[in-house]
XYZ file of N, CA, C and O in Angstrom:
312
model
N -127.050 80.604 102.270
C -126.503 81.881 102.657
C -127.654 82.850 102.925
O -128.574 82.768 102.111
N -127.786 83.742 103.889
C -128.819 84.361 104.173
C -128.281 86.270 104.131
O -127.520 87.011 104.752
N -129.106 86.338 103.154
C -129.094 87.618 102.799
C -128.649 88.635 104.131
O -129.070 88.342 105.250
N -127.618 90.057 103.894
C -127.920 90.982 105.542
C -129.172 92.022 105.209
O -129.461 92.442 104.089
N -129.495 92.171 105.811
C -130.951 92.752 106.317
C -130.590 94.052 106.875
O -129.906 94.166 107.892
N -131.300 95.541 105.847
C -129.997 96.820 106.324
C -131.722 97.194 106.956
O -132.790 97.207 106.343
N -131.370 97.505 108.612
C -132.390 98.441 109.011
C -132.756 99.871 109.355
O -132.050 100.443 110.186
N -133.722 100.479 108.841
C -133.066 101.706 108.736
C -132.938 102.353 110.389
O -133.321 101.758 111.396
N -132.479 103.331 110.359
C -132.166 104.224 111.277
C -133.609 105.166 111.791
O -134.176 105.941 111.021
N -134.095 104.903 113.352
C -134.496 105.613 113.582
C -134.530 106.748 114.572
O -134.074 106.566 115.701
N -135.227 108.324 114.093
C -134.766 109.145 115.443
C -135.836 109.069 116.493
O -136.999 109.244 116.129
N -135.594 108.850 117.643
C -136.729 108.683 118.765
C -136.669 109.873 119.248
O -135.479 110.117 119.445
N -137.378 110.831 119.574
C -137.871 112.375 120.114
C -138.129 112.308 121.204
O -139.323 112.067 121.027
N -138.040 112.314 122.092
C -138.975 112.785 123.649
C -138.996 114.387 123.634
O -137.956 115.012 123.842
N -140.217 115.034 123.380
C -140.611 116.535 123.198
C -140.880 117.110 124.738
O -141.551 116.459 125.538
N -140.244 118.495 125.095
C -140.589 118.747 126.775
C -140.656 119.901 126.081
O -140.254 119.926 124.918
N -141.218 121.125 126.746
C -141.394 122.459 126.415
C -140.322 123.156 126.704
O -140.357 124.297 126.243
N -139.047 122.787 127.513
C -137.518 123.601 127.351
C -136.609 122.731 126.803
O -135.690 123.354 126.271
N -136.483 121.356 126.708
C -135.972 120.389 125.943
C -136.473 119.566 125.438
O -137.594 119.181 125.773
N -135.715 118.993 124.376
C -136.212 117.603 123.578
C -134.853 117.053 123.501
O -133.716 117.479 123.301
N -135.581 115.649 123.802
C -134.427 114.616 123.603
C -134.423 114.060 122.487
O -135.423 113.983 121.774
N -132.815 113.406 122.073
C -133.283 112.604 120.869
C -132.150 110.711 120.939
O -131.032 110.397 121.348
N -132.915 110.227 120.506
C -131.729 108.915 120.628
C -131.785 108.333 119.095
O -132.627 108.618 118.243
N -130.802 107.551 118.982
C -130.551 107.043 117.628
C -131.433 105.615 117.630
O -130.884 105.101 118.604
N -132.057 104.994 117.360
C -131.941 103.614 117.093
C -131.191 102.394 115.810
O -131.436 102.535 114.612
N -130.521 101.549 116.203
C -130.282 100.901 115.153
C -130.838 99.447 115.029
O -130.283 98.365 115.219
N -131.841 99.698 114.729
C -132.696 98.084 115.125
C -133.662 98.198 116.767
O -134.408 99.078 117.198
N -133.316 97.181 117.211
C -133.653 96.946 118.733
C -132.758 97.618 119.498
O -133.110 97.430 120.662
N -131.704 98.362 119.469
C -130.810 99.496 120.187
C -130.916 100.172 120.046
O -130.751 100.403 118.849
N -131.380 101.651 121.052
C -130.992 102.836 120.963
C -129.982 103.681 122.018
O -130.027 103.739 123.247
N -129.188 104.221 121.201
C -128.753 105.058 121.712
C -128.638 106.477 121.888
O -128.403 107.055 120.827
N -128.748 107.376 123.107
C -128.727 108.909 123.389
C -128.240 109.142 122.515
O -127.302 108.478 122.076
N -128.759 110.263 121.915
C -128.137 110.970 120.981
C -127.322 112.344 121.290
O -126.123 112.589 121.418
N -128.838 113.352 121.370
C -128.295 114.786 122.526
C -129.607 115.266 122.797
O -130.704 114.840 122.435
N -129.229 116.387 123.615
C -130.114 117.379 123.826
C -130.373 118.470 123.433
O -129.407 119.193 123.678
N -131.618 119.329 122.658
C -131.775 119.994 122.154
C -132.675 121.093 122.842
O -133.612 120.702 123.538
N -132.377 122.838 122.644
C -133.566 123.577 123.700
C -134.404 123.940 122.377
O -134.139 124.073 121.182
N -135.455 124.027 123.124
C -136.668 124.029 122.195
C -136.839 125.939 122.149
O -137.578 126.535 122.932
N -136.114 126.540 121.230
C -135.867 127.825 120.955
C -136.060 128.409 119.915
O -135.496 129.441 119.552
N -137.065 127.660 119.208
C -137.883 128.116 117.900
C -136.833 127.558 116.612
O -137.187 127.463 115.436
N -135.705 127.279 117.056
C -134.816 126.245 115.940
C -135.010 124.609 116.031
O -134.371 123.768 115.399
N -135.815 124.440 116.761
C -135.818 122.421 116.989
C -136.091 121.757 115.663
O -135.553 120.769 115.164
N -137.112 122.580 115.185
C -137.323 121.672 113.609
C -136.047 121.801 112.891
O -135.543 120.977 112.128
N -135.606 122.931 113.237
C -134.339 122.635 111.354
C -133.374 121.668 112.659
O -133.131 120.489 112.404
N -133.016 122.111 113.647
C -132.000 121.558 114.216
C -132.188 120.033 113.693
O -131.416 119.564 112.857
N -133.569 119.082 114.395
C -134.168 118.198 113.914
C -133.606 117.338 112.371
O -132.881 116.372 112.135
N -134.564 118.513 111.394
C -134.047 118.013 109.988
C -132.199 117.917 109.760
O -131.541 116.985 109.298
N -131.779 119.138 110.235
C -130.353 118.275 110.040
C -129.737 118.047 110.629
O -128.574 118.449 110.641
N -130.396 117.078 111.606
C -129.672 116.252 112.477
C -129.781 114.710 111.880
O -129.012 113.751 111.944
N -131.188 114.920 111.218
C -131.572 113.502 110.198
C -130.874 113.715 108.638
O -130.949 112.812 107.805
N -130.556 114.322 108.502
C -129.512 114.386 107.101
C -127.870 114.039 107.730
O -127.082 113.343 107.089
N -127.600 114.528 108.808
C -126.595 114.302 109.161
C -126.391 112.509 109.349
O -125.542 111.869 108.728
N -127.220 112.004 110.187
C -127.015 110.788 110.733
C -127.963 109.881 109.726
O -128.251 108.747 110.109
N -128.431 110.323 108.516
C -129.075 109.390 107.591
C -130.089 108.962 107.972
O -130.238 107.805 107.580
N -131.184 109.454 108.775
C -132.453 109.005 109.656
C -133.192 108.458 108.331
O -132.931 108.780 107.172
N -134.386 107.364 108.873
C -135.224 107.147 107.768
C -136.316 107.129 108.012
O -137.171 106.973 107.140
N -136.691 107.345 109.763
C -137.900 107.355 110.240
C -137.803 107.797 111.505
O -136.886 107.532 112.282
N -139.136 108.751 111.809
C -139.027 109.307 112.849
C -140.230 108.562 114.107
O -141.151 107.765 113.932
N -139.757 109.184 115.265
C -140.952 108.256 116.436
C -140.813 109.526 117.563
O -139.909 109.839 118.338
N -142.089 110.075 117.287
C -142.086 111.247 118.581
C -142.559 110.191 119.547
O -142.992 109.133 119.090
N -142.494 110.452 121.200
C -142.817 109.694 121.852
C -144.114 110.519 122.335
O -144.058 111.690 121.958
N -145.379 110.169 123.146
C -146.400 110.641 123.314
C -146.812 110.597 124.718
O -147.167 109.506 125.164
N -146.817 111.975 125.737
C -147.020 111.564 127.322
C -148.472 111.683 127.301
O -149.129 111.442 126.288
N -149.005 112.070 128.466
C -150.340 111.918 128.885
C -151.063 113.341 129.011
O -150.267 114.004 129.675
N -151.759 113.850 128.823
C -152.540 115.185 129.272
C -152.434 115.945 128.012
O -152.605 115.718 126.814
N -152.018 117.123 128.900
C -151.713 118.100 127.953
C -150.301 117.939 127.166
O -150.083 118.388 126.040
N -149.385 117.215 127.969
C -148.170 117.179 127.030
C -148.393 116.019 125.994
O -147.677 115.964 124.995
N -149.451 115.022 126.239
C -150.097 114.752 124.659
C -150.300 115.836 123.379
O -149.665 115.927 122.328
N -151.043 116.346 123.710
C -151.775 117.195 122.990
C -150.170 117.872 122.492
O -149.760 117.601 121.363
N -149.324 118.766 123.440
C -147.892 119.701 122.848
C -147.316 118.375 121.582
O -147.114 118.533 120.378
N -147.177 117.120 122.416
C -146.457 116.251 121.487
C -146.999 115.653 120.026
O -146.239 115.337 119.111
N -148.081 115.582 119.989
C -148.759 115.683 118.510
C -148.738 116.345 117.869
O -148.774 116.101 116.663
N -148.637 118.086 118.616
C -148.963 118.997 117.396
C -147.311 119.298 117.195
O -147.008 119.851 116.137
N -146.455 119.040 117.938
C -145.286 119.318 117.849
C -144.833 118.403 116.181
O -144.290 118.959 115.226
N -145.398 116.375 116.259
C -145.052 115.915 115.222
C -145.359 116.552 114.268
O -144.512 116.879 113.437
N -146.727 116.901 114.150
C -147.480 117.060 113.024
C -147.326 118.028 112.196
O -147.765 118.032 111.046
N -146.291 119.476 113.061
C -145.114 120.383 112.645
C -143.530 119.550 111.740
O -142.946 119.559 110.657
N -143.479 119.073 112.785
C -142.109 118.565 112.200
C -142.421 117.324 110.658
O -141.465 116.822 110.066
């Protein structure tokens, strides 16, 4: 008999400077979650959106340039 294997839940971020996206993952699936405007509430929105849906790990996604640079310091906030 082979044990079930609980994986946790993760939130995937895509950070833009008027929106952020977010999708659920459950394993190897993710799904859209919503869209959020980035209006000086994204972090709490964020945190309880992960209390809401039981998140256990987060994954900002990371573009190139300068929206590197927004998307790091954005994690490193949240």
């Amino acid at each position: 008999m082979i044990d079930s294997i609980t994986i946790p839940k993760t939130l995937a971020i895509d950070v833009g400077t008027v929106r952020i996206g977010l999708a659920v993952s459950y394993g190897t699936l993710a799904e859209p979650l919503k869209i959020i405007p980035v209006d000086g509430t994204e972090i709490d929105a964020i945190m309880a959106i992960c209390a809401e849906e039981g998140i256990a790990q987060l994954l900002v996604g990371i573009s190139e340039a300068e929206m590197a640079l927004y998307s790091q310091a954005f994690a490193e906030e949240l």
